[in-house]
Amino acid sequence: MSRLWNFSAGPAALPQAVLERAQRELLDWQGCGASVMELSHRGKLFMSLAQQAEADLRELLAIPDDYAVLFLQGGATQHFAQIPMNLAGEGDSADYIVTGHWGEKAASEAAPYVQVNIAGSSKAQHYRGLPPRESWQLDPRAAYVHYTPNETIHGVEFHDIPQVGEVPLVADMSSDILSAPIDVSRFGLIYAGAQKNIGPSGLVVLIIRRDLLQRAGRPMARIFRYAEHAANDSMLNTPNTWGWYLAGLTFQWLKEQGGLAAMRERNRAKAELLYRTIDGSDGYYRNPVEPAARSRMNVPFTLHDSALDADFLKESEAAGLLALKGHKAVGGMRASIYNAVPLEAVQALAGFMGDFAKRHG
Ligand SMILES: *Cc1c(COP(=O)(O)O)cnc(C)c1O
C-alpha cells in the first residue's frame, strides 16, 4: 500500500520528506543509539533540537525579540480556557469575534474565566462570511480581542488582520499558521494546535508578546501560567518531545521550500484550482462561502444532490483521495489543503470531480 492524497482536516497530512527523515532517524537519532522519543528533554541533544526548532520558527515568521515562543500541550482547546486565565483579571471582559465553530467554542470555554462579549458574529448568516467591520462592538477596555483567522470547519478566512486599536489581538491560528507570511507584531498572542500545519497532535505552539506575560491573570497552578513556561523554556514539565522534533523537521522543510512567501504562492494556486473547479461546474458542486472570505486551507463543498454523497466518497477513496467527508455541521465534502498537500493532490481531486460529474450526470 502506498501513500494516498490526504485531505484530512486534522490530524492532517505531513510532508512526506519529514516522515521519511523521521523514519530514517527513528531507531538511532544523531548517532546516540536511541530514538528521539527515548531521551531526556533536559539532555544536551534534545535541548539543542528545541533551540533550533524555535530559531527556525522565529526565522520563518520573522518573530520579533519581544515575543516569547512556547511549545505546550493541551491542544488549542485547553488554551481557549488558559488564555483568559492568563490575560484577564477578576471582573475583566474580553471581546470575541465569532466567524465559525471554533470561535464559538473559544468564547464558550472562556466564559468561566472572563466576561465574554461577542463583539462581532456571522452566526445569523450561518457563518458563510465575515461580519462587516462596522457591526463590530469593540470595547477599548477589553482585556483582549479574540478571533479565528481561519475557521477550519466553515471554510471562512480573514484575508487581512483586523484593526483593534490598543487592545491585544489574540488569534487561534490552528489551521492557517505558516501558510503565508504574517506580521506577528500586530498580535498580542498567537496560538496553534500542531496537527494541521505543523506536526502531530498533542503540541501547541504559542507566541506571546512578553509584556503580556506580566499580567497577573487569576490565581492558578504554575502549569497553567504562560510566564512560568516562558521562564522555563517550555520545560516546566516534560514537553511533547516527539511533537517538538517533528515540528522542527517541518520548519526545516518549510525553509527548504523557500519559506512562507513561497508557501503563500503554492497555497494560492491550490485554492484557486479547487474553487475554479467548483465554480465552473455549473452548480454540480457548490461552496457556500462568500468569495471574499473563502479559506485557502479548508474548502467545504456540496454536491447538487446529496443522494450522491455516498458514491462520491466511495469512488474518491477508490481513486486514492482520502478523507473528503465534510464536517457534520456543514455537510457535504471538505478538502483540507494545508502546506503538506501538494498541487498534484489538488489536480488529482479536480480531475476526479470533473470525471464524477460526467459519470453521474
Ligand atoms: C482543530 C482546531 C481546534 C481544536 O484543536 P484541538 O487540538 O483538538 O484542541 C481549535 N481551533 C481551530 C481553528 C482548529 O482548526
Coordinates of C-alpha atoms and ligand atoms in Angstrom, one line a residue:
M1 CA 0.0 0.0 0.0
S2 CA 1.4 3.4 -1.0
R3 CA 0.6 6.8 0.3
L4 CA -2.6 8.4 -1.0
W5 CA -3.5 12.0 -1.4
N6 CA -4.7 13.0 2.0
F7 CA -7.3 15.8 2.5
S8 CA -7.8 15.3 6.2
A9 CA -8.8 18.3 8.3
G10 CA -6.7 17.2 11.2
P11 CA -4.6 15.4 12.2
A12 CA -3.6 16.2 8.7
A13 CA -1.1 15.2 6.1
L14 CA 2.6 15.8 7.0
P15 CA 5.3 16.5 4.4
Q16 CA 6.5 13.1 3.0
A17 CA 10.1 14.3 3.3
V18 CA 9.6 14.9 7.0
L19 CA 8.1 11.5 7.6
E20 CA 10.9 9.8 5.6
R21 CA 13.5 11.6 7.6
A22 CA 11.8 10.6 10.9
Q23 CA 11.6 7.0 9.7
R24 CA 15.4 7.0 8.8
E25 CA 16.2 8.5 12.2
L26 CA 13.7 6.6 14.3
L27 CA 15.9 3.9 15.9
D28 CA 19.1 5.9 16.2
W29 CA 18.8 9.6 16.3
Q30 CA 22.0 11.6 15.7
G31 CA 24.1 8.5 16.4
C32 CA 23.1 8.5 20.1
G33 CA 21.9 4.9 19.9
A34 CA 18.3 5.7 20.9
S35 CA 15.3 7.3 19.3
V36 CA 14.5 11.0 20.0
M37 CA 11.4 9.8 22.0
E38 CA 13.6 7.9 24.4
L39 CA 15.9 10.8 25.5
S40 CA 15.7 13.2 28.4
H41 CA 14.3 16.6 27.4
R42 CA 17.0 18.1 29.6
G43 CA 19.8 16.4 27.8
K44 CA 22.2 18.3 25.5
L45 CA 20.9 16.7 22.3
F46 CA 17.3 17.4 22.9
M47 CA 17.9 20.9 24.2
S48 CA 19.8 21.8 21.0
L49 CA 16.9 20.4 18.9
A50 CA 14.5 22.5 20.9
Q51 CA 16.5 25.7 20.4
Q52 CA 16.9 25.0 16.7
A53 CA 13.2 24.5 16.2
E54 CA 12.5 27.8 18.0
A55 CA 15.1 29.6 15.9
D56 CA 13.7 28.2 12.7
L57 CA 10.2 29.2 13.6
R58 CA 11.4 32.7 14.5
E59 CA 13.1 33.0 11.2
L60 CA 10.1 31.7 9.2
L61 CA 7.6 34.0 10.9
A62 CA 10.1 36.9 11.5
I63 CA 9.0 36.8 15.2
P64 CA 10.3 40.0 17.0
D65 CA 12.5 39.5 20.0
D66 CA 9.9 40.9 22.4
Y67 CA 7.8 37.8 21.8
A68 CA 8.2 34.5 23.6
V69 CA 7.7 31.3 21.7
L70 CA 6.3 28.4 23.7
F71 CA 5.9 24.7 22.9
L72 CA 3.0 23.5 25.0
Q73 CA 0.4 20.7 25.3
G74 CA -3.3 20.5 25.8
G75 CA -4.5 21.3 22.2
A76 CA -6.0 24.6 21.1
T77 CA -9.0 23.7 23.2
Q78 CA -7.2 23.9 26.5
H79 CA -5.8 27.3 25.6
F80 CA -9.4 28.5 24.9
A81 CA -9.5 28.5 28.7
Q82 CA -5.9 29.1 29.6
I83 CA -5.8 32.4 27.6
P84 CA -8.4 34.2 29.7
M85 CA -6.9 32.7 32.9
N86 CA -3.6 34.4 31.9
L87 CA -4.7 37.6 30.2
A88 CA -7.8 38.6 32.2
G89 CA -8.2 39.5 35.8
E90 CA -11.2 39.4 38.1
G91 CA -14.1 41.4 36.6
D92 CA -12.4 41.9 33.2
S93 CA -14.2 41.4 29.9
A94 CA -12.9 40.2 26.6
D95 CA -14.2 40.7 23.0
Y96 CA -14.8 37.7 20.8
I97 CA -15.3 37.9 17.0
V98 CA -17.0 34.7 16.1
T99 CA -17.0 33.5 12.5
G100 CA -17.5 29.8 12.9
H101 CA -17.5 26.7 15.1
W102 CA -14.0 27.2 16.7
G103 CA -14.6 30.8 17.6
E104 CA -17.9 29.8 19.2
K105 CA -16.1 27.2 21.2
A106 CA -13.3 29.6 22.2
A107 CA -15.9 32.0 23.5
S108 CA -17.8 29.4 25.5
E109 CA -14.7 27.8 27.0
A110 CA -13.5 31.3 28.1
A111 CA -16.8 32.2 29.8
P112 CA -15.9 30.7 33.3
Y113 CA -12.8 33.0 33.4
V114 CA -13.8 36.3 31.8
Q115 CA -16.9 38.2 30.9
V116 CA -17.3 37.3 27.2
N117 CA -18.6 40.0 24.9
I118 CA -19.5 38.7 21.4
A119 CA -18.3 41.8 19.7
G120 CA -19.0 40.5 16.2
S121 CA -20.6 37.4 14.8
S122 CA -21.7 35.9 11.5
K123 CA -23.8 33.2 13.1
A124 CA -27.0 34.7 11.8
Q125 CA -25.5 34.3 8.3
H126 CA -24.7 30.6 9.1
Y127 CA -21.0 31.5 9.1
R128 CA -20.9 32.0 5.3
G129 CA -18.9 35.2 5.5
L130 CA -17.3 37.6 7.9
P131 CA -19.4 40.1 10.0
P132 CA -18.9 43.6 8.5
R133 CA -16.4 45.7 10.4
E134 CA -19.0 48.4 11.0
S135 CA -21.1 45.9 13.0
W136 CA -18.3 45.1 15.5
Q137 CA -18.9 46.4 19.0
L138 CA -15.3 46.6 20.3
D139 CA -14.7 47.7 23.9
P140 CA -11.5 49.7 24.3
R141 CA -11.3 48.5 27.9
A142 CA -11.4 44.8 27.0
A143 CA -8.6 42.6 28.2
Y144 CA -8.1 41.3 24.7
V145 CA -9.9 40.7 21.4
H146 CA -10.0 37.0 20.2
Y147 CA -10.7 35.8 16.7
T148 CA -10.1 32.8 14.5
P149 CA -8.3 33.9 11.3
N150 CA -9.3 30.6 9.5
E151 CA -12.4 28.6 10.5
T152 CA -11.5 25.0 9.7
I153 CA -15.0 23.7 9.6
H154 CA -16.9 26.5 7.9
G155 CA -14.0 27.3 5.5
V156 CA -14.1 31.0 6.2
E157 CA -10.9 33.0 6.4
F158 CA -9.8 36.6 7.1
H159 CA -7.6 37.9 4.4
D160 CA -6.2 40.7 6.5
I161 CA -5.5 41.3 10.2
P162 CA -8.4 43.2 11.9
Q163 CA -7.6 46.6 13.4
V164 CA -8.5 46.6 17.1
G165 CA -6.7 49.6 18.4
E166 CA -4.5 49.2 21.5
V167 CA -6.3 46.1 22.8
P168 CA -4.1 43.0 22.4
L169 CA -5.3 40.8 19.5
V170 CA -5.4 37.1 20.2
A171 CA -5.6 34.7 17.2
D172 CA -6.3 30.9 17.1
M173 CA -4.2 30.1 14.0
S174 CA -4.5 26.3 14.4
S175 CA -5.4 25.8 10.7
D176 CA -3.6 28.7 8.9
I177 CA -0.3 29.2 10.8
L178 CA 2.7 29.1 8.4
S179 CA 0.5 29.1 5.3
A180 CA 1.7 32.6 4.4
P181 CA 3.9 35.3 5.9
I182 CA 2.2 37.4 8.7
D183 CA 3.1 40.5 10.7
V184 CA 3.5 39.0 14.2
S185 CA 3.9 42.5 15.7
R186 CA 0.2 43.1 15.1
F187 CA -0.8 40.4 17.6
G188 CA -0.6 40.1 21.4
L189 CA -0.9 36.3 21.3
I190 CA -1.0 33.7 18.5
Y191 CA -1.6 30.0 19.3
A192 CA -2.0 26.9 17.1
G193 CA -2.6 23.2 17.7
A194 CA 0.1 21.5 15.7
Q195 CA -1.9 18.9 13.9
K196 CA -3.0 20.9 10.8
N197 CA 0.1 22.8 9.6
I198 CA 2.9 22.0 12.0
G199 CA 3.2 18.4 13.1
P200 CA 1.4 15.7 15.1
S201 CA -1.4 16.4 17.6
G202 CA -0.5 16.9 21.2
L203 CA 1.6 20.0 20.7
V204 CA 0.6 23.7 20.8
V205 CA 2.8 26.5 19.5
L206 CA 2.1 29.7 21.3
I207 CA 3.7 33.1 20.5
I208 CA 3.1 35.8 23.1
R209 CA 4.2 39.4 23.5
R210 CA 6.4 39.4 26.6
D211 CA 4.7 42.3 28.3
L212 CA 1.5 40.2 28.4
L213 CA 3.4 37.6 30.5
Q214 CA 3.4 40.2 33.3
R215 CA -0.4 40.2 33.6
A216 CA -1.5 38.8 36.9
G217 CA -4.4 36.9 35.4
R218 CA -6.1 34.9 38.2
P219 CA -4.9 32.5 40.9
M220 CA -3.9 29.3 39.2
A221 CA -1.4 26.4 39.3
R222 CA 2.0 27.1 37.8
I223 CA 1.4 24.7 35.0
F224 CA -1.3 27.0 33.6
R225 CA 0.8 30.1 33.8
Y226 CA 2.4 31.2 30.5
A227 CA 5.0 33.2 32.3
E228 CA 6.2 30.0 34.1
H229 CA 6.5 28.2 30.8
A230 CA 8.4 31.1 29.3
A231 CA 10.8 31.3 32.3
N232 CA 11.5 27.6 31.9
D233 CA 11.9 27.4 28.1
S234 CA 8.7 25.3 27.8
M235 CA 10.3 22.7 30.1
L236 CA 8.4 23.3 33.3
N237 CA 7.4 19.7 33.0
T238 CA 8.1 17.0 30.3
P239 CA 7.2 18.5 27.0
N240 CA 5.9 16.6 23.9
T241 CA 9.4 15.8 22.7
W242 CA 8.3 13.8 19.7
G243 CA 5.9 16.5 18.5
W244 CA 8.6 19.1 19.1
Y245 CA 11.0 17.1 17.0
L246 CA 8.6 16.7 14.1
A247 CA 7.6 20.3 14.3
G248 CA 11.3 21.2 14.0
L249 CA 11.7 18.9 10.9
T250 CA 8.6 20.7 9.4
F251 CA 10.2 24.1 10.0
Q252 CA 13.3 22.9 8.2
W253 CA 11.3 21.6 5.3
L254 CA 9.4 24.9 5.0
K255 CA 12.8 26.7 4.9
E256 CA 13.9 24.4 2.1
Q257 CA 10.7 25.1 0.2
G258 CA 11.6 28.8 0.1
G259 CA 9.9 29.9 3.3
L260 CA 6.4 31.3 3.8
A261 CA 6.3 33.6 0.8
A262 CA 6.8 30.5 -1.4
M263 CA 4.1 28.6 0.6
R264 CA 1.7 31.5 0.1
E265 CA 2.0 31.2 -3.7
R266 CA 1.6 27.5 -3.7
N267 CA -1.4 27.6 -1.4
R268 CA -2.9 30.3 -3.6
A269 CA -2.5 28.2 -6.7
K270 CA -4.0 25.1 -4.9
A271 CA -7.0 27.0 -3.6
E272 CA -7.6 28.8 -7.0
L273 CA -7.7 25.5 -8.8
L274 CA -10.2 24.0 -6.4
Y275 CA -12.5 26.9 -6.3
R276 CA -12.3 27.2 -10.1
T277 CA -13.3 23.6 -10.3
I278 CA -16.3 24.1 -8.0
D279 CA -17.4 27.4 -9.5
G280 CA -17.0 26.1 -13.1
S281 CA -19.2 23.1 -12.5
D282 CA -22.5 24.7 -13.4
G283 CA -23.8 24.2 -9.9
Y284 CA -22.9 20.5 -9.8
Y285 CA -20.6 21.4 -6.9
R286 CA -21.1 24.4 -4.6
N287 CA -19.1 26.2 -2.0
P288 CA -21.3 28.1 0.4
V289 CA -18.8 30.8 1.5
E290 CA -18.8 34.4 0.2
P291 CA -15.9 34.6 -2.3
A292 CA -14.1 37.3 -0.3
A293 CA -14.0 35.2 2.8
R294 CA -13.1 31.8 1.3
S295 CA -10.5 29.8 3.0
R296 CA -7.2 28.8 1.3
M297 CA -6.8 25.9 3.7
N298 CA -10.2 24.2 4.1
V299 CA -12.7 24.1 1.2
P300 CA -16.1 22.7 2.0
F301 CA -18.4 21.9 -0.9
T302 CA -21.7 20.2 -1.5
L303 CA -22.9 18.1 -4.5
H304 CA -26.1 19.3 -6.2
D305 CA -27.8 16.2 -5.0
S306 CA -26.8 14.9 -1.5
A307 CA -28.0 11.4 -2.5
L308 CA -24.7 11.2 -4.5
D309 CA -22.6 11.9 -1.4
A310 CA -22.0 8.2 -0.5
D311 CA -20.9 7.4 -4.1
F312 CA -18.7 10.4 -4.2
L313 CA -16.9 9.3 -1.0
K314 CA -16.6 5.7 -2.1
E315 CA -15.3 6.5 -5.5
S316 CA -12.9 9.2 -4.4
E317 CA -11.4 6.9 -1.9
A318 CA -11.0 4.2 -4.5
A319 CA -9.3 6.8 -6.7
G320 CA -6.8 7.4 -3.9
L321 CA -8.3 10.6 -2.5
L322 CA -8.6 10.3 1.3
A323 CA -10.8 12.0 3.9
L324 CA -13.1 14.2 1.9
K325 CA -16.1 13.7 4.1
G326 CA -17.3 17.1 5.3
H327 CA -17.9 18.0 9.0
K328 CA -21.5 17.3 10.1
A329 CA -22.1 20.9 11.0
V330 CA -21.8 21.9 7.3
G331 CA -22.5 18.6 5.5
G332 CA -21.2 17.5 2.0
M333 CA -17.5 17.4 1.5
R334 CA -14.4 19.2 2.7
A335 CA -11.0 19.2 1.2
S336 CA -8.3 20.5 3.5
I337 CA -5.3 21.6 1.5
Y338 CA -2.6 22.5 4.1
N339 CA 1.0 23.2 3.4
A340 CA 1.9 19.5 3.2
V341 CA -0.7 18.8 0.5
P342 CA 1.0 19.3 -2.9
L343 CA -0.6 20.9 -6.0
E344 CA -0.6 17.4 -7.6
A345 CA -3.1 16.2 -5.0
V346 CA -5.4 19.1 -5.8
Q347 CA -5.0 18.4 -9.5
A348 CA -6.0 14.8 -8.9
L349 CA -9.0 15.9 -6.9
A350 CA -10.1 18.4 -9.5
G351 CA -9.8 15.8 -12.2
F352 CA -11.8 13.3 -10.2
M353 CA -14.5 15.9 -9.6
G354 CA -14.9 16.6 -13.3
D355 CA -15.0 12.9 -14.0
F356 CA -17.5 12.1 -11.3
A357 CA -19.8 14.9 -12.6
K358 CA -19.7 13.4 -16.1
R359 CA -20.3 9.9 -15.0
H360 CA -23.2 10.7 -12.7
G361 CA -24.7 13.5 -14.8
Ligands
LIG1 C1 -8.6 21.9 15.1 C2 -8.8 23.2 15.7 C3 -9.0 23.4 17.1 C4 -9.0 22.3 18.1 O1 -7.8 21.8 18.3 P1 -7.5 20.7 19.4 O2 -6.1 20.5 19.3 O3 -8.3 19.5 19.1 O4 -7.9 21.3 20.7 C5 -9.2 24.7 17.5 N1 -9.2 25.7 16.7 C6 -9.1 25.6 15.3 C7 -9.1 26.8 14.4 C8 -8.9 24.3 14.8 O5 -8.7 24.2 13.5

